[in-house]
Amino acid sequence: MRIRFADAVFDSDLRELSRNSQRVALTPKAYTLLEALIQARPQPLSRQSLTELLWPDTIVEQGNLHNLVSEIRQALGDDEHAIIRTVHRFGYAFDISGVADVTAQFAVMIGHEEILLRQGENTIGRDPKDEICLNAPEVSRHHARLVVDGDRVTLEDLGSKNGTFLGTVRLSSPVELRADDEFTVGTTKMRLHMSRDLPSTKTAT
């Protein structure tokens, strides 16, 4: 499940929450709580059912659930409680207009290898910590990056020595890619692939 709301994207498959293309850290229980509320939308979930979900067979203070809700609200910038709504004397609901399913998934094709892109930043370079690591001498340590924001993908060169090219044009500023656009990092040719039902082969990590 991937949905976009306000300035955020929630991806249950990747267990990620991002805002403005930047990953947002949540504790595991806060993530589970948010996922449960999103799945139940627009119906509210009772405090009792949420407590049993988060702390099965354990007696906890009522304030623990409130603290998790506060953590989620802070992560989402939900100061007005417009996203996570308190249902008086009952529980909580995920309540926001304009929620859209984000079903498109993007991958980079390098030859016959398919690398699934994450929401947010995917760095390309020789550094093993880069999401897409290329063991090629003409590729800079941090050469370029692909930024996935919902259904949009932007390609940007990071000041590399040998350049990043869209077709035959060397990039001097970020450019939005379309499905099946071909680009070159150093001398490594790549193609952006978009699918509505993309199998998970290798994931950028």
PDB file of C-alpha atoms in Angstrom:
ATOM      1  CA  MET A   1       0.000   0.000   0.000  1.00  0.00           C
ATOM      2  CA  ARG A   2       1.322   3.415  -0.982  1.00  0.00           C
ATOM      3  CA  ILE A   3      -0.701   6.564  -0.436  1.00  0.00           C
ATOM      4  CA  ARG A   4       0.055  10.248  -0.728  1.00  0.00           C
ATOM      5  CA  PHE A   5      -1.546  12.862   1.517  1.00  0.00           C
ATOM      6  CA  ALA A   6      -0.704  16.496   2.204  1.00  0.00           C
ATOM      7  CA  ASP A   7       3.098  16.626   1.756  1.00  0.00           C
ATOM      8  CA  ALA A   8       3.658  13.004   2.803  1.00  0.00           C
ATOM      9  CA  VAL A   9       3.915   9.565   1.183  1.00  0.00           C
ATOM     10  CA  PHE A  10       3.307   6.375   3.180  1.00  0.00           C
ATOM     11  CA  ASP A  11       4.681   3.098   1.764  1.00  0.00           C
ATOM     12  CA  SER A  12       3.796  -0.019   3.734  1.00  0.00           C
ATOM     13  CA  ASP A  13       5.837  -2.317   1.464  1.00  0.00           C
ATOM     14  CA  LEU A  14       9.045  -0.377   2.104  1.00  0.00           C
ATOM     15  CA  ARG A  15       7.945   0.544   5.649  1.00  0.00           C
ATOM     16  CA  GLU A  16       8.692   4.176   4.919  1.00  0.00           C
ATOM     17  CA  LEU A  17       7.120   7.530   5.626  1.00  0.00           C
ATOM     18  CA  SER A  18       8.441  10.550   3.769  1.00  0.00           C
ATOM     19  CA  ARG A  19       7.640  14.264   3.667  1.00  0.00           C
ATOM     20  CA  ASN A  20       8.741  16.467   0.786  1.00  0.00           C
ATOM     21  CA  SER A  21      10.821  13.513  -0.496  1.00  0.00           C
ATOM     22  CA  GLN A  22      12.695  13.219   2.805  1.00  0.00           C
ATOM     23  CA  ARG A  23      12.367  10.086   4.919  1.00  0.00           C
ATOM     24  CA  VAL A  24      10.749  10.592   8.305  1.00  0.00           C
ATOM     25  CA  ALA A  25      11.819   8.413  11.223  1.00  0.00           C
ATOM     26  CA  LEU A  26       9.121   6.719  13.295  1.00  0.00           C
ATOM     27  CA  THR A  27       9.495   4.193  16.083  1.00  0.00           C
ATOM     28  CA  PRO A  28       8.216   0.708  15.107  1.00  0.00           C
ATOM     29  CA  LYS A  29       5.061   0.978  17.228  1.00  0.00           C
ATOM     30  CA  ALA A  30       4.258   4.456  15.903  1.00  0.00           C
ATOM     31  CA  TYR A  31       4.638   3.106  12.372  1.00  0.00           C
ATOM     32  CA  THR A  32       2.324   0.168  13.141  1.00  0.00           C
ATOM     33  CA  LEU A  33      -0.227   2.555  14.635  1.00  0.00           C
ATOM     34  CA  LEU A  34      -0.154   4.837  11.595  1.00  0.00           C
ATOM     35  CA  GLU A  35      -0.491   1.866   9.244  1.00  0.00           C
ATOM     36  CA  ALA A  36      -3.517   0.550  11.177  1.00  0.00           C
ATOM     37  CA  LEU A  37      -5.253   3.939  11.101  1.00  0.00           C
ATOM     38  CA  ILE A  38      -4.601   4.352   7.365  1.00  0.00           C
ATOM     39  CA  GLN A  39      -5.906   0.874   6.592  1.00  0.00           C
ATOM     40  CA  ALA A  40      -9.081   1.519   8.604  1.00  0.00           C
ATOM     41  CA  ARG A  41      -9.773   4.952   7.085  1.00  0.00           C
ATOM     42  CA  PRO A  42     -12.210   6.615   7.309  1.00  0.00           C
ATOM     43  CA  GLN A  43     -13.438   4.477  10.199  1.00  0.00           C
ATOM     44  CA  PRO A  44     -11.990   5.283  13.644  1.00  0.00           C
ATOM     45  CA  LEU A  45     -10.292   2.625  15.757  1.00  0.00           C
ATOM     46  CA  SER A  46     -10.955   2.348  19.467  1.00  0.00           C
ATOM     47  CA  ARG A  47      -8.250   2.888  22.038  1.00  0.00           C
ATOM     48  CA  GLN A  48      -8.825  -0.657  23.253  1.00  0.00           C
ATOM     49  CA  SER A  49      -8.305  -2.235  19.829  1.00  0.00           C
ATOM     50  CA  LEU A  50      -5.190  -0.167  19.207  1.00  0.00           C
ATOM     51  CA  THR A  51      -3.765  -1.044  22.610  1.00  0.00           C
ATOM     52  CA  GLU A  52      -4.369  -4.744  21.972  1.00  0.00           C
ATOM     53  CA  LEU A  53      -2.684  -4.424  18.568  1.00  0.00           C
ATOM     54  CA  LEU A  54       0.380  -2.612  19.873  1.00  0.00           C
ATOM     55  CA  TRP A  55       0.802  -4.308  23.239  1.00  0.00           C
ATOM     56  CA  PRO A  56      -0.813  -7.769  23.034  1.00  0.00           C
ATOM     57  CA  ASP A  57      -1.203  -9.564  26.370  1.00  0.00           C
ATOM     58  CA  THR A  58       0.424  -6.631  28.144  1.00  0.00           C
ATOM     59  CA  ILE A  59      -1.027  -4.100  30.556  1.00  0.00           C
ATOM     60  CA  VAL A  60       0.177  -0.605  29.690  1.00  0.00           C
ATOM     61  CA  GLU A  61      -0.695   2.908  30.765  1.00  0.00           C
ATOM     62  CA  GLN A  62      -3.198   4.808  28.620  1.00  0.00           C
ATOM     63  CA  GLY A  63      -0.624   7.522  28.116  1.00  0.00           C
ATOM     64  CA  ASN A  64       1.521   5.177  26.000  1.00  0.00           C
ATOM     65  CA  LEU A  65      -0.976   5.276  23.134  1.00  0.00           C
ATOM     66  CA  HIS A  66      -1.333   9.035  23.428  1.00  0.00           C
ATOM     67  CA  ASN A  67       2.466   9.385  23.209  1.00  0.00           C
ATOM     68  CA  LEU A  68       2.555   7.376  19.968  1.00  0.00           C
ATOM     69  CA  VAL A  69      -0.189   9.516  18.463  1.00  0.00           C
ATOM     70  CA  SER A  70       1.780  12.624  19.446  1.00  0.00           C
ATOM     71  CA  GLU A  71       4.893  11.168  17.790  1.00  0.00           C
ATOM     72  CA  ILE A  72       2.992  10.618  14.534  1.00  0.00           C
ATOM     73  CA  ARG A  73       1.440  14.074  14.612  1.00  0.00           C
ATOM     74  CA  GLN A  74       4.826  15.672  15.159  1.00  0.00           C
ATOM     75  CA  ALA A  75       6.349  13.658  12.296  1.00  0.00           C
ATOM     76  CA  LEU A  76       3.550  14.761   9.957  1.00  0.00           C
ATOM     77  CA  GLY A  77       3.460  18.362  11.138  1.00  0.00           C
ATOM     78  CA  ASP A  78      -0.150  17.728  12.160  1.00  0.00           C
ATOM     79  CA  ASP A  79      -0.405  20.558  14.661  1.00  0.00           C
ATOM     80  CA  GLU A  80      -4.132  21.031  13.997  1.00  0.00           C
ATOM     81  CA  HIS A  81      -4.907  17.305  14.394  1.00  0.00           C
ATOM     82  CA  ALA A  82      -6.372  17.334  10.886  1.00  0.00           C
ATOM     83  CA  ILE A  83      -4.684  14.070   9.880  1.00  0.00           C
ATOM     84  CA  ILE A  84      -4.897  12.017  13.057  1.00  0.00           C
ATOM     85  CA  ARG A  85      -8.275  12.954  14.499  1.00  0.00           C
ATOM     86  CA  THR A  86      -9.206  12.254  18.117  1.00  0.00           C
ATOM     87  CA  VAL A  87     -12.656  10.660  18.368  1.00  0.00           C
ATOM     88  CA  HIS A  88     -13.959  11.807  21.737  1.00  0.00           C
ATOM     89  CA  ARG A  89     -14.300   8.994  24.290  1.00  0.00           C
ATOM     90  CA  PHE A  90     -13.503   6.381  21.651  1.00  0.00           C
ATOM     91  CA  GLY A  91     -10.161   6.477  19.881  1.00  0.00           C
ATOM     92  CA  TYR A  92      -8.472   7.863  16.775  1.00  0.00           C
ATOM     93  CA  ALA A  93      -9.050   8.078  13.031  1.00  0.00           C
ATOM     94  CA  PHE A  94      -6.970   8.852   9.971  1.00  0.00           C
ATOM     95  CA  ASP A  95      -9.065  11.691   8.618  1.00  0.00           C
ATOM     96  CA  ILE A  96      -7.817  13.791   5.725  1.00  0.00           C
ATOM     97  CA  SER A  97      -9.217  14.778   2.363  1.00  0.00           C
ATOM     98  CA  GLY A  98      -7.242  14.376  -0.806  1.00  0.00           C
ATOM     99  CA  VAL A  99      -5.685  11.018  -0.014  1.00  0.00           C
ATOM    100  CA  ALA A 100      -4.488   9.434  -3.244  1.00  0.00           C
ATOM    101  CA  ASP A 101      -3.204   5.952  -3.908  1.00  0.00           C
ATOM    102  CA  VAL A 102       0.322   6.016  -5.280  1.00  0.00           C
ATOM    103  CA  THR A 103       0.434   2.893  -7.383  1.00  0.00           C
ATOM    104  CA  ALA A 104       3.256   3.716  -9.752  1.00  0.00           C
ATOM    105  CA  GLN A 105       6.624   2.201  -8.948  1.00  0.00           C
ATOM    106  CA  PHE A 106       9.883   3.131 -10.573  1.00  0.00           C
ATOM    107  CA  ALA A 107      13.004   1.155 -11.348  1.00  0.00           C
ATOM    108  CA  VAL A 108      16.279   1.748 -13.142  1.00  0.00           C
ATOM    109  CA  MET A 109      17.281  -0.726 -15.819  1.00  0.00           C
ATOM    110  CA  ILE A 110      21.044  -1.260 -16.236  1.00  0.00           C
ATOM    111  CA  GLY A 111      21.345  -3.829 -18.982  1.00  0.00           C
ATOM    112  CA  HIS A 112      19.105  -6.665 -17.809  1.00  0.00           C
ATOM    113  CA  GLU A 113      19.375  -5.688 -14.124  1.00  0.00           C
ATOM    114  CA  GLU A 114      16.370  -4.001 -12.573  1.00  0.00           C
ATOM    115  CA  ILE A 115      16.826  -1.874  -9.445  1.00  0.00           C
ATOM    116  CA  LEU A 116      13.696  -0.710  -7.661  1.00  0.00           C
ATOM    117  CA  LEU A 117      13.786   2.927  -6.547  1.00  0.00           C
ATOM    118  CA  ARG A 118      12.649   4.156  -3.146  1.00  0.00           C
ATOM    119  CA  GLN A 119      10.525   7.209  -2.510  1.00  0.00           C
ATOM    120  CA  GLY A 120      12.843  10.121  -1.847  1.00  0.00           C
ATOM    121  CA  GLU A 121      16.515  10.318  -2.762  1.00  0.00           C
ATOM    122  CA  ASN A 122      18.386   7.522  -4.557  1.00  0.00           C
ATOM    123  CA  THR A 123      22.082   8.391  -4.955  1.00  0.00           C
ATOM    124  CA  ILE A 124      24.147   6.940  -7.796  1.00  0.00           C
ATOM    125  CA  GLY A 125      27.927   6.585  -7.463  1.00  0.00           C
ATOM    126  CA  ARG A 126      30.922   4.445  -6.579  1.00  0.00           C
ATOM    127  CA  ASP A 127      30.387   4.729  -2.828  1.00  0.00           C
ATOM    128  CA  PRO A 128      29.074   1.406  -1.459  1.00  0.00           C
ATOM    129  CA  LYS A 129      26.604   3.413   0.630  1.00  0.00           C
ATOM    130  CA  ASP A 130      24.985   4.885  -2.478  1.00  0.00           C
ATOM    131  CA  GLU A 131      21.568   3.443  -3.246  1.00  0.00           C
ATOM    132  CA  ILE A 132      22.778   2.547  -6.752  1.00  0.00           C
ATOM    133  CA  CYS A 133      26.457   1.591  -6.558  1.00  0.00           C
ATOM    134  CA  LEU A 134      28.401   1.501  -9.834  1.00  0.00           C
ATOM    135  CA  ASN A 135      31.865  -0.037  -9.780  1.00  0.00           C
ATOM    136  CA  ALA A 136      33.226   2.002 -12.672  1.00  0.00           C
ATOM    137  CA  PRO A 137      36.300   4.294 -12.666  1.00  0.00           C
ATOM    138  CA  GLU A 138      34.580   7.051 -14.664  1.00  0.00           C
ATOM    139  CA  VAL A 139      31.809   7.322 -12.058  1.00  0.00           C
ATOM    140  CA  SER A 140      32.301   9.763  -9.194  1.00  0.00           C
ATOM    141  CA  ARG A 141      31.895   8.710  -5.580  1.00  0.00           C
ATOM    142  CA  HIS A 142      28.532  10.509  -5.431  1.00  0.00           C
ATOM    143  CA  HIS A 143      27.815  11.119  -9.097  1.00  0.00           C
ATOM    144  CA  ALA A 144      24.085  11.789  -9.478  1.00  0.00           C
ATOM    145  CA  ARG A 145      20.770  11.231  -7.786  1.00  0.00           C
ATOM    146  CA  LEU A 146      17.230  10.267  -8.650  1.00  0.00           C
ATOM    147  CA  VAL A 147      14.534  11.799  -6.449  1.00  0.00           C
ATOM    148  CA  VAL A 148      11.186   9.997  -6.438  1.00  0.00           C
ATOM    149  CA  ASP A 149       8.282  12.131  -5.230  1.00  0.00           C
ATOM    150  CA  GLY A 150       5.035  10.236  -5.605  1.00  0.00           C
ATOM    151  CA  ASP A 151       4.586   9.786  -9.357  1.00  0.00           C
ATOM    152  CA  ARG A 152       7.471  12.107 -10.322  1.00  0.00           C
ATOM    153  CA  VAL A 153      11.157  11.293 -10.770  1.00  0.00           C
ATOM    154  CA  THR A 154      13.868  13.940 -11.022  1.00  0.00           C
ATOM    155  CA  LEU A 155      17.461  13.334 -12.174  1.00  0.00           C
ATOM    156  CA  GLU A 156      20.276  15.594 -10.962  1.00  0.00           C
ATOM    157  CA  ASP A 157      24.042  15.559 -11.480  1.00  0.00           C
ATOM    158  CA  LEU A 158      26.024  16.100  -8.261  1.00  0.00           C
ATOM    159  CA  GLY A 159      28.935  17.987  -9.749  1.00  0.00           C
ATOM    160  CA  SER A 160      30.541  14.895 -11.242  1.00  0.00           C
ATOM    161  CA  LYS A 161      33.700  15.053 -13.348  1.00  0.00           C
ATOM    162  CA  ASN A 162      32.398  13.034 -16.291  1.00  0.00           C
ATOM    163  CA  GLY A 163      28.820  14.238 -16.227  1.00  0.00           C
ATOM    164  CA  THR A 164      25.300  12.895 -16.309  1.00  0.00           C
ATOM    165  CA  PHE A 165      23.464  12.897 -19.626  1.00  0.00           C
ATOM    166  CA  LEU A 166      19.812  12.738 -20.628  1.00  0.00           C
ATOM    167  CA  GLY A 167      20.071  11.439 -24.139  1.00  0.00           C
ATOM    168  CA  THR A 168      23.048  13.372 -25.489  1.00  0.00           C
ATOM    169  CA  VAL A 169      22.519  16.476 -23.328  1.00  0.00           C
ATOM    170  CA  ARG A 170      24.773  16.933 -20.306  1.00  0.00           C
ATOM    171  CA  LEU A 171      22.774  17.999 -17.281  1.00  0.00           C
ATOM    172  CA  SER A 172      23.484  21.344 -15.647  1.00  0.00           C
ATOM    173  CA  SER A 173      20.319  21.398 -13.526  1.00  0.00           C
ATOM    174  CA  PRO A 174      17.741  18.877 -12.273  1.00  0.00           C
ATOM    175  CA  VAL A 175      15.386  17.492 -14.912  1.00  0.00           C
ATOM    176  CA  GLU A 176      12.154  15.525 -14.583  1.00  0.00           C
ATOM    177  CA  LEU A 177      12.234  12.110 -16.225  1.00  0.00           C
ATOM    178  CA  ARG A 178       9.481  10.265 -18.029  1.00  0.00           C
ATOM    179  CA  ALA A 179       8.966   6.522 -18.256  1.00  0.00           C
ATOM    180  CA  ASP A 180      11.507   4.868 -20.578  1.00  0.00           C
ATOM    181  CA  ASP A 181      13.804   7.914 -20.641  1.00  0.00           C
ATOM    182  CA  GLU A 182      17.405   6.835 -21.162  1.00  0.00           C
ATOM    183  CA  PHE A 183      20.240   8.558 -19.318  1.00  0.00           C
ATOM    184  CA  THR A 184      23.957   8.013 -18.829  1.00  0.00           C
ATOM    185  CA  VAL A 185      26.025   8.258 -15.654  1.00  0.00           C
ATOM    186  CA  GLY A 186      29.656   8.491 -16.682  1.00  0.00           C
ATOM    187  CA  THR A 187      29.504   5.904 -19.455  1.00  0.00           C
ATOM    188  CA  THR A 188      26.917   3.631 -17.801  1.00  0.00           C
ATOM    189  CA  LYS A 189      23.641   3.682 -19.682  1.00  0.00           C
ATOM    190  CA  MET A 190      20.387   3.442 -17.731  1.00  0.00           C
ATOM    191  CA  ARG A 191      16.671   3.559 -18.434  1.00  0.00           C
ATOM    192  CA  LEU A 192      13.835   4.632 -16.159  1.00  0.00           C
ATOM    193  CA  HIS A 193      11.097   2.031 -15.980  1.00  0.00           C
ATOM    194  CA  MET A 194       7.644   2.674 -14.550  1.00  0.00           C
ATOM    195  CA  SER A 195       5.141  -0.011 -13.699  1.00  0.00           C
ATOM    196  CA  ARG A 196       1.814  -0.216 -11.923  1.00  0.00           C
ATOM    197  CA  ASP A 197       2.688  -3.700 -10.711  1.00  0.00           C
ATOM    198  CA  LEU A 198       6.475  -3.932 -10.562  1.00  0.00           C
ATOM    199  CA  PRO A 199       7.977  -7.107  -9.084  1.00  0.00           C
ATOM    200  CA  SER A 200      10.566  -6.491  -6.401  1.00  0.00           C
ATOM    201  CA  THR A 201      13.817  -7.807  -7.828  1.00  0.00           C
ATOM    202  CA  LYS A 202      16.591  -5.714  -6.343  1.00  0.00           C
ATOM    203  CA  THR A 203      15.852  -2.697  -4.194  1.00  0.00           C
ATOM    204  CA  ALA A 204      17.963   0.416  -3.818  1.00  0.00           C
ATOM    205  CA  THR A 205      19.158   0.367  -0.194  1.00  0.00           C
TER     206      THR A 205
END
